[in-house]
Amino acid sequence: MTKEALCAAAIAARQHAYAPYSSCLVGAALLAADGSVYTGCNVENASYGATLCAERTAFAKAISEGNRQFTMLAVAGSEGNEINGGFPPCGICRQVIAEFCEPDFTVLVVTAPDTYKEYTLSELLPAAFRLS
Ligand code: THU
C-alpha cells in the first residue's frame, strides 16, 4: 500500500469520529506487515479522560485481532471539518506506538487532503520509555 493510500484511509476513518465535546475529527490507519489495515477514530466521553484517541483505537483493534507487526501509521485530524496543519499523535499515543513499534517506524501526519508530513517514531518520541 502506498503512503498516499494509507493517508486516504486515515481521512476516511474520520467519518466515524465521535467528538461531541471537542469537535476534533481524527482518523488513523495502521498498516500491518501482512498488508492488513486497521482504522480507528477518536471516541469521546462525557468523562473527558475516558476519551480514546484515533491512534489507540486502531492499535487496540489490531492487537485484539492478533496482529502485532506494523510498518506504518497515518493520522488525519482537524478541529472542525477542514484538515489544515495536521494532528501529530498526542504524548499518550506516542507511548503506545512505542510499545509495539521500533524507533524507525514511520508516522504520516496528514496536513491537507493531499499532503502529509513524514516522521519516524524516534523523532516524535526520542528517549522513549521502555522496559526490557
Ligand atoms: N485526539 C486523537 O484522536 N489523537 C491524538 O493524537 C490527539 C487527540 C483526539 C482526542 C479528542 O477526541 C480530540 O482529539 C481533542 O483532543
PDB file of N, CA, C and O in Angstrom, residues 29-75:
ATOM      1  N   ALA A  29      -4.972   5.215  10.368  1.00  0.00           N
ATOM      2  CA  ALA A  29      -4.904   3.969   9.601  1.00  0.00           C
ATOM      3  C   ALA A  29      -3.543   3.339   9.864  1.00  0.00           C
ATOM      4  O   ALA A  29      -2.506   3.973   9.652  1.00  0.00           O
ATOM      5  N   LEU A  30      -3.583   2.111  10.364  1.00  0.00           N
ATOM      6  CA  LEU A  30      -2.375   1.400  10.782  1.00  0.00           C
ATOM      7  C   LEU A  30      -2.141   0.246   9.818  1.00  0.00           C
ATOM      8  O   LEU A  30      -2.992  -0.641   9.687  1.00  0.00           O
ATOM      9  N   LEU A  31      -0.993   0.295   9.151  1.00  0.00           N
ATOM     10  CA  LEU A  31      -0.646  -0.749   8.180  1.00  0.00           C
ATOM     11  C   LEU A  31       0.172  -1.832   8.870  1.00  0.00           C
ATOM     12  O   LEU A  31       1.204  -1.545   9.494  1.00  0.00           O
ATOM     13  N   ALA A  32      -0.287  -3.066   8.756  1.00  0.00           N
ATOM     14  CA  ALA A  32       0.430  -4.193   9.341  1.00  0.00           C
ATOM     15  C   ALA A  32       1.360  -4.820   8.302  1.00  0.00           C
ATOM     16  O   ALA A  32       1.183  -4.629   7.092  1.00  0.00           O
ATOM     17  N   ALA A  33       2.330  -5.576   8.794  1.00  0.00           N
ATOM     18  CA  ALA A  33       3.335  -6.172   7.910  1.00  0.00           C
ATOM     19  C   ALA A  33       2.699  -7.127   6.904  1.00  0.00           C
ATOM     20  O   ALA A  33       3.230  -7.318   5.801  1.00  0.00           O
ATOM     21  N   ASP A  34       1.578  -7.735   7.250  1.00  0.00           N
ATOM     22  CA  ASP A  34       0.909  -8.655   6.315  1.00  0.00           C
ATOM     23  C   ASP A  34      -0.013  -7.932   5.338  1.00  0.00           C
ATOM     24  O   ASP A  34      -0.740  -8.575   4.574  1.00  0.00           O
ATOM     25  N   GLY A  35      -0.017  -6.607   5.370  1.00  0.00           N
ATOM     26  CA  GLY A  35      -0.825  -5.831   4.432  1.00  0.00           C
ATOM     27  C   GLY A  35      -2.188  -5.423   4.964  1.00  0.00           C
ATOM     28  O   GLY A  35      -2.884  -4.618   4.340  1.00  0.00           O
ATOM     29  N   SER A  36      -2.564  -5.960   6.122  1.00  0.00           N
ATOM     30  CA  SER A  36      -3.847  -5.561   6.715  1.00  0.00           C
ATOM     31  C   SER A  36      -3.791  -4.096   7.134  1.00  0.00           C
ATOM     32  O   SER A  36      -2.730  -3.591   7.528  1.00  0.00           O
ATOM     33  N   VAL A  37      -4.937  -3.435   7.057  1.00  0.00           N
ATOM     34  CA  VAL A  37      -5.036  -2.045   7.526  1.00  0.00           C
ATOM     35  C   VAL A  37      -6.108  -1.994   8.607  1.00  0.00           C
ATOM     36  O   VAL A  37      -7.235  -2.459   8.404  1.00  0.00           O
ATOM     37  N   TYR A  38      -5.742  -1.437   9.739  1.00  0.00           N
ATOM     38  CA  TYR A  38      -6.677  -1.252  10.861  1.00  0.00           C
ATOM     39  C   TYR A  38      -6.929   0.243  10.993  1.00  0.00           C
ATOM     40  O   TYR A  38      -5.992   1.018  11.163  1.00  0.00           O
ATOM     41  N   THR A  39      -8.191   0.612  10.927  1.00  0.00           N
ATOM     42  CA  THR A  39      -8.514   2.029  11.048  1.00  0.00           C
ATOM     43  C   THR A  39      -9.101   2.309  12.429  1.00  0.00           C
ATOM     44  O   THR A  39      -9.572   1.396  13.121  1.00  0.00           O
ATOM     45  N   GLY A  40      -9.076   3.577  12.802  1.00  0.00           N
ATOM     46  CA  GLY A  40      -9.652   3.966  14.088  1.00  0.00           C
ATOM     47  C   GLY A  40     -10.046   5.432  14.041  1.00  0.00           C
ATOM     48  O   GLY A  40      -9.569   6.196  13.197  1.00  0.00           O
ATOM     49  N   CYS A  41     -10.938   5.808  14.939  1.00  0.00           N
ATOM     50  CA  CYS A  41     -11.315   7.216  15.087  1.00  0.00           C
ATOM     51  C   CYS A  41     -11.288   7.549  16.572  1.00  0.00           C
ATOM     52  O   CYS A  41     -11.195   6.650  17.416  1.00  0.00           O
ATOM     53  N   ASN A  42     -11.370   8.840  16.869  1.00  0.00           N
ATOM     54  CA  ASN A  42     -11.464   9.215  18.277  1.00  0.00           C
ATOM     55  C   ASN A  42     -12.881   8.944  18.778  1.00  0.00           C
ATOM     56  O   ASN A  42     -13.857   9.094  18.040  1.00  0.00           O
ATOM     57  N   VAL A  43     -12.963   8.524  20.026  1.00  0.00           N
ATOM     58  CA  VAL A  43     -14.245   8.188  20.654  1.00  0.00           C
ATOM     59  C   VAL A  43     -14.279   8.920  21.993  1.00  0.00           C
ATOM     60  O   VAL A  43     -13.616   8.508  22.957  1.00  0.00           O
ATOM     61  N   GLU A  44     -14.998  10.045  22.009  1.00  0.00           N
ATOM     62  CA  GLU A  44     -15.003  10.887  23.211  1.00  0.00           C
ATOM     63  C   GLU A  44     -16.016  10.392  24.239  1.00  0.00           C
ATOM     64  O   GLU A  44     -16.845   9.515  23.969  1.00  0.00           O
ATOM     65  N   ASN A  45     -15.913  10.976  25.429  1.00  0.00           N
ATOM     66  CA  ASN A  45     -16.793  10.585  26.529  1.00  0.00           C
ATOM     67  C   ASN A  45     -17.070  11.809  27.392  1.00  0.00           C
ATOM     68  O   ASN A  45     -16.197  12.684  27.538  1.00  0.00           O
ATOM     69  N   ALA A  46     -18.258  11.854  27.990  1.00  0.00           N
ATOM     70  CA  ALA A  46     -18.620  12.958  28.881  1.00  0.00           C
ATOM     71  C   ALA A  46     -17.632  13.069  30.037  1.00  0.00           C
ATOM     72  O   ALA A  46     -17.389  14.160  30.553  1.00  0.00           O
ATOM     73  N   SER A  47     -17.073  11.963  30.454  1.00  0.00           N
ATOM     74  CA  SER A  47     -15.950  11.967  31.386  1.00  0.00           C
ATOM     75  C   SER A  47     -14.695  12.041  30.523  1.00  0.00           C
ATOM     76  O   SER A  47     -14.221  11.028  29.991  1.00  0.00           O
ATOM     77  N   TYR A  48     -14.189  13.261  30.315  1.00  0.00           N
ATOM     78  CA  TYR A  48     -13.248  13.516  29.218  1.00  0.00           C
ATOM     79  C   TYR A  48     -12.053  12.560  29.198  1.00  0.00           C
ATOM     80  O   TYR A  48     -11.575  12.164  28.146  1.00  0.00           O
ATOM     81  N   GLY A  49     -11.584  12.192  30.384  1.00  0.00           N
ATOM     82  CA  GLY A  49     -10.397  11.327  30.452  1.00  0.00           C
ATOM     83  C   GLY A  49     -10.630   9.940  29.890  1.00  0.00           C
ATOM     84  O   GLY A  49      -9.668   9.204  29.640  1.00  0.00           O
ATOM     85  N   ALA A  50     -11.873   9.575  29.689  1.00  0.00           N
ATOM     86  CA  ALA A  50     -12.188   8.254  29.125  1.00  0.00           C
ATOM     87  C   ALA A  50     -12.111   8.254  27.604  1.00  0.00           C
ATOM     88  O   ALA A  50     -12.315   7.221  26.958  1.00  0.00           O
ATOM     89  N   THR A  51     -11.813   9.411  27.030  1.00  0.00           N
ATOM     90  CA  THR A  51     -11.739   9.518  25.563  1.00  0.00           C
ATOM     91  C   THR A  51     -10.626   8.646  25.001  1.00  0.00           C
ATOM     92  O   THR A  51      -9.528   8.577  25.554  1.00  0.00           O
ATOM     93  N   LEU A  52     -10.946   7.998  23.877  1.00  0.00           N
ATOM     94  CA  LEU A  52      -9.943   7.232  23.136  1.00  0.00           C
ATOM     95  C   LEU A  52      -9.496   8.041  21.932  1.00  0.00           C
ATOM     96  O   LEU A  52     -10.341   8.563  21.195  1.00  0.00           O
ATOM     97  N   CYS A  53      -8.207   8.124  21.717  1.00  0.00           N
ATOM     98  CA  CYS A  53      -7.690   8.751  20.505  1.00  0.00           C
ATOM     99  C   CYS A  53      -7.811   7.768  19.331  1.00  0.00           C
ATOM    100  O   CYS A  53      -7.855   6.549  19.525  1.00  0.00           O
ATOM    101  N   ALA A  54      -7.817   8.331  18.133  1.00  0.00           N
ATOM    102  CA  ALA A  54      -7.942   7.517  16.922  1.00  0.00           C
ATOM    103  C   ALA A  54      -6.810   6.491  16.814  1.00  0.00           C
ATOM    104  O   ALA A  54      -7.031   5.327  16.440  1.00  0.00           O
ATOM    105  N   GLU A  55      -5.601   6.911  17.136  1.00  0.00           N
ATOM    106  CA  GLU A  55      -4.447   6.013  17.003  1.00  0.00           C
ATOM    107  C   GLU A  55      -4.585   4.810  17.920  1.00  0.00           C
ATOM    108  O   GLU A  55      -4.325   3.662  17.535  1.00  0.00           O
ATOM    109  N   ARG A  56      -5.002   5.084  19.168  1.00  0.00           N
ATOM    110  CA  ARG A  56      -5.115   3.964  20.114  1.00  0.00           C
ATOM    111  C   ARG A  56      -6.285   3.055  19.771  1.00  0.00           C
ATOM    112  O   ARG A  56      -6.232   1.852  20.015  1.00  0.00           O
ATOM    113  N   THR A  57      -7.323   3.619  19.177  1.00  0.00           N
ATOM    114  CA  THR A  57      -8.416   2.768  18.682  1.00  0.00           C
ATOM    115  C   THR A  57      -7.879   1.804  17.628  1.00  0.00           C
ATOM    116  O   THR A  57      -8.175   0.596  17.651  1.00  0.00           O
ATOM    117  N   ALA A  58      -7.086   2.316  16.695  1.00  0.00           N
ATOM    118  CA  ALA A  58      -6.544   1.468  15.625  1.00  0.00           C
ATOM    119  C   ALA A  58      -5.614   0.397  16.195  1.00  0.00           C
ATOM    120  O   ALA A  58      -5.684  -0.777  15.806  1.00  0.00           O
ATOM    121  N   PHE A  59      -4.732   0.782  17.119  1.00  0.00           N
ATOM    122  CA  PHE A  59      -3.826  -0.208  17.718  1.00  0.00           C
ATOM    123  C   PHE A  59      -4.615  -1.272  18.483  1.00  0.00           C
ATOM    124  O   PHE A  59      -4.314  -2.458  18.386  1.00  0.00           O
ATOM    125  N   ALA A  60      -5.633  -0.849  19.231  1.00  0.00           N
ATOM    126  CA  ALA A  60      -6.407  -1.828  20.013  1.00  0.00           C
ATOM    127  C   ALA A  60      -7.121  -2.814  19.090  1.00  0.00           C
ATOM    128  O   ALA A  60      -7.206  -4.014  19.390  1.00  0.00           O
ATOM    129  N   LYS A  61      -7.624  -2.316  17.958  1.00  0.00           N
ATOM    130  CA  LYS A  61      -8.266  -3.227  17.011  1.00  0.00           C
ATOM    131  C   LYS A  61      -7.260  -4.264  16.494  1.00  0.00           C
ATOM    132  O   LYS A  61      -7.567  -5.462  16.437  1.00  0.00           O
ATOM    133  N   ALA A  62      -6.082  -3.811  16.118  1.00  0.00           N
ATOM    134  CA  ALA A  62      -5.076  -4.737  15.570  1.00  0.00           C
ATOM    135  C   ALA A  62      -4.619  -5.750  16.619  1.00  0.00           C
ATOM    136  O   ALA A  62      -4.600  -6.965  16.364  1.00  0.00           O
ATOM    137  N   ILE A  63      -4.253  -5.250  17.784  1.00  0.00           N
ATOM    138  CA  ILE A  63      -3.727  -6.148  18.831  1.00  0.00           C
ATOM    139  C   ILE A  63      -4.790  -7.161  19.225  1.00  0.00           C
ATOM    140  O   ILE A  63      -4.512  -8.353  19.395  1.00  0.00           O
ATOM    141  N   SER A  64      -6.031  -6.698  19.333  1.00  0.00           N
ATOM    142  CA  SER A  64      -7.103  -7.605  19.773  1.00  0.00           C
ATOM    143  C   SER A  64      -7.475  -8.624  18.709  1.00  0.00           C
ATOM    144  O   SER A  64      -8.169  -9.601  18.992  1.00  0.00           O
ATOM    145  N   GLU A  65      -6.994  -8.405  17.485  1.00  0.00           N
ATOM    146  CA  GLU A  65      -7.218  -9.400  16.430  1.00  0.00           C
ATOM    147  C   GLU A  65      -5.954 -10.219  16.171  1.00  0.00           C
ATOM    148  O   GLU A  65      -5.872 -10.949  15.180  1.00  0.00           O
ATOM    149  N   GLY A  66      -4.963 -10.066  17.046  1.00  0.00           N
ATOM    150  CA  GLY A  66      -3.782 -10.932  16.976  1.00  0.00           C
ATOM    151  C   GLY A  66      -2.660 -10.417  16.104  1.00  0.00           C
ATOM    152  O   GLY A  66      -1.697 -11.133  15.846  1.00  0.00           O
ATOM    153  N   ASN A  67      -2.745  -9.179  15.633  1.00  0.00           N
ATOM    154  CA  ASN A  67      -1.703  -8.635  14.763  1.00  0.00           C
ATOM    155  C   ASN A  67      -0.831  -7.656  15.543  1.00  0.00           C
ATOM    156  O   ASN A  67      -1.343  -6.676  16.099  1.00  0.00           O
ATOM    157  N   ARG A  68       0.484  -7.890  15.545  1.00  0.00           N
ATOM    158  CA  ARG A  68       1.401  -7.028  16.309  1.00  0.00           C
ATOM    159  C   ARG A  68       2.573  -6.519  15.488  1.00  0.00           C
ATOM    160  O   ARG A  68       3.515  -5.951  16.052  1.00  0.00           O
ATOM    161  N   GLN A  69       2.574  -6.799  14.192  1.00  0.00           N
ATOM    162  CA  GLN A  69       3.699  -6.393  13.345  1.00  0.00           C
ATOM    163  C   GLN A  69       3.234  -5.256  12.452  1.00  0.00           C
ATOM    164  O   GLN A  69       2.381  -5.457  11.579  1.00  0.00           O
ATOM    165  N   PHE A  70       3.805  -4.084  12.673  1.00  0.00           N
ATOM    166  CA  PHE A  70       3.305  -2.908  11.968  1.00  0.00           C
ATOM    167  C   PHE A  70       4.411  -2.228  11.161  1.00  0.00           C
ATOM    168  O   PHE A  70       5.578  -2.240  11.558  1.00  0.00           O
ATOM    169  N   THR A  71       4.009  -1.611  10.048  1.00  0.00           N
ATOM    170  CA  THR A  71       5.012  -0.938   9.213  1.00  0.00           C
ATOM    171  C   THR A  71       4.813   0.566   9.106  1.00  0.00           C
ATOM    172  O   THR A  71       5.775   1.291   8.882  1.00  0.00           O
ATOM    173  N   MET A  72       3.585   1.025   9.265  1.00  0.00           N
ATOM    174  CA  MET A  72       3.348   2.464   9.074  1.00  0.00           C
ATOM    175  C   MET A  72       2.012   2.864   9.679  1.00  0.00           C
ATOM    176  O   MET A  72       1.084   2.051   9.736  1.00  0.00           O
ATOM    177  N   LEU A  73       1.934   4.127  10.098  1.00  0.00           N
ATOM    178  CA  LEU A  73       0.691   4.680  10.649  1.00  0.00           C
ATOM    179  C   LEU A  73       0.428   6.020   9.966  1.00  0.00           C
ATOM    180  O   LEU A  73       1.355   6.823   9.806  1.00  0.00           O
ATOM    181  N   ALA A  74      -0.826   6.261   9.601  1.00  0.00           N
ATOM    182  CA  ALA A  74      -1.216   7.588   9.112  1.00  0.00           C
ATOM    183  C   ALA A  74      -2.281   8.155  10.044  1.00  0.00           C
ATOM    184  O   ALA A  74      -3.148   7.423  10.522  1.00  0.00           O
ATOM    185  N   VAL A  75      -2.188   9.462  10.304  1.00  0.00           N
ATOM    186  CA  VAL A  75      -3.134  10.138  11.192  1.00  0.00           C
ATOM    187  C   VAL A  75      -3.670  11.379  10.480  1.00  0.00           C
ATOM    188  O   VAL A  75      -2.889  12.184   9.945  1.00  0.00           O
TER     189      VAL A  75
END
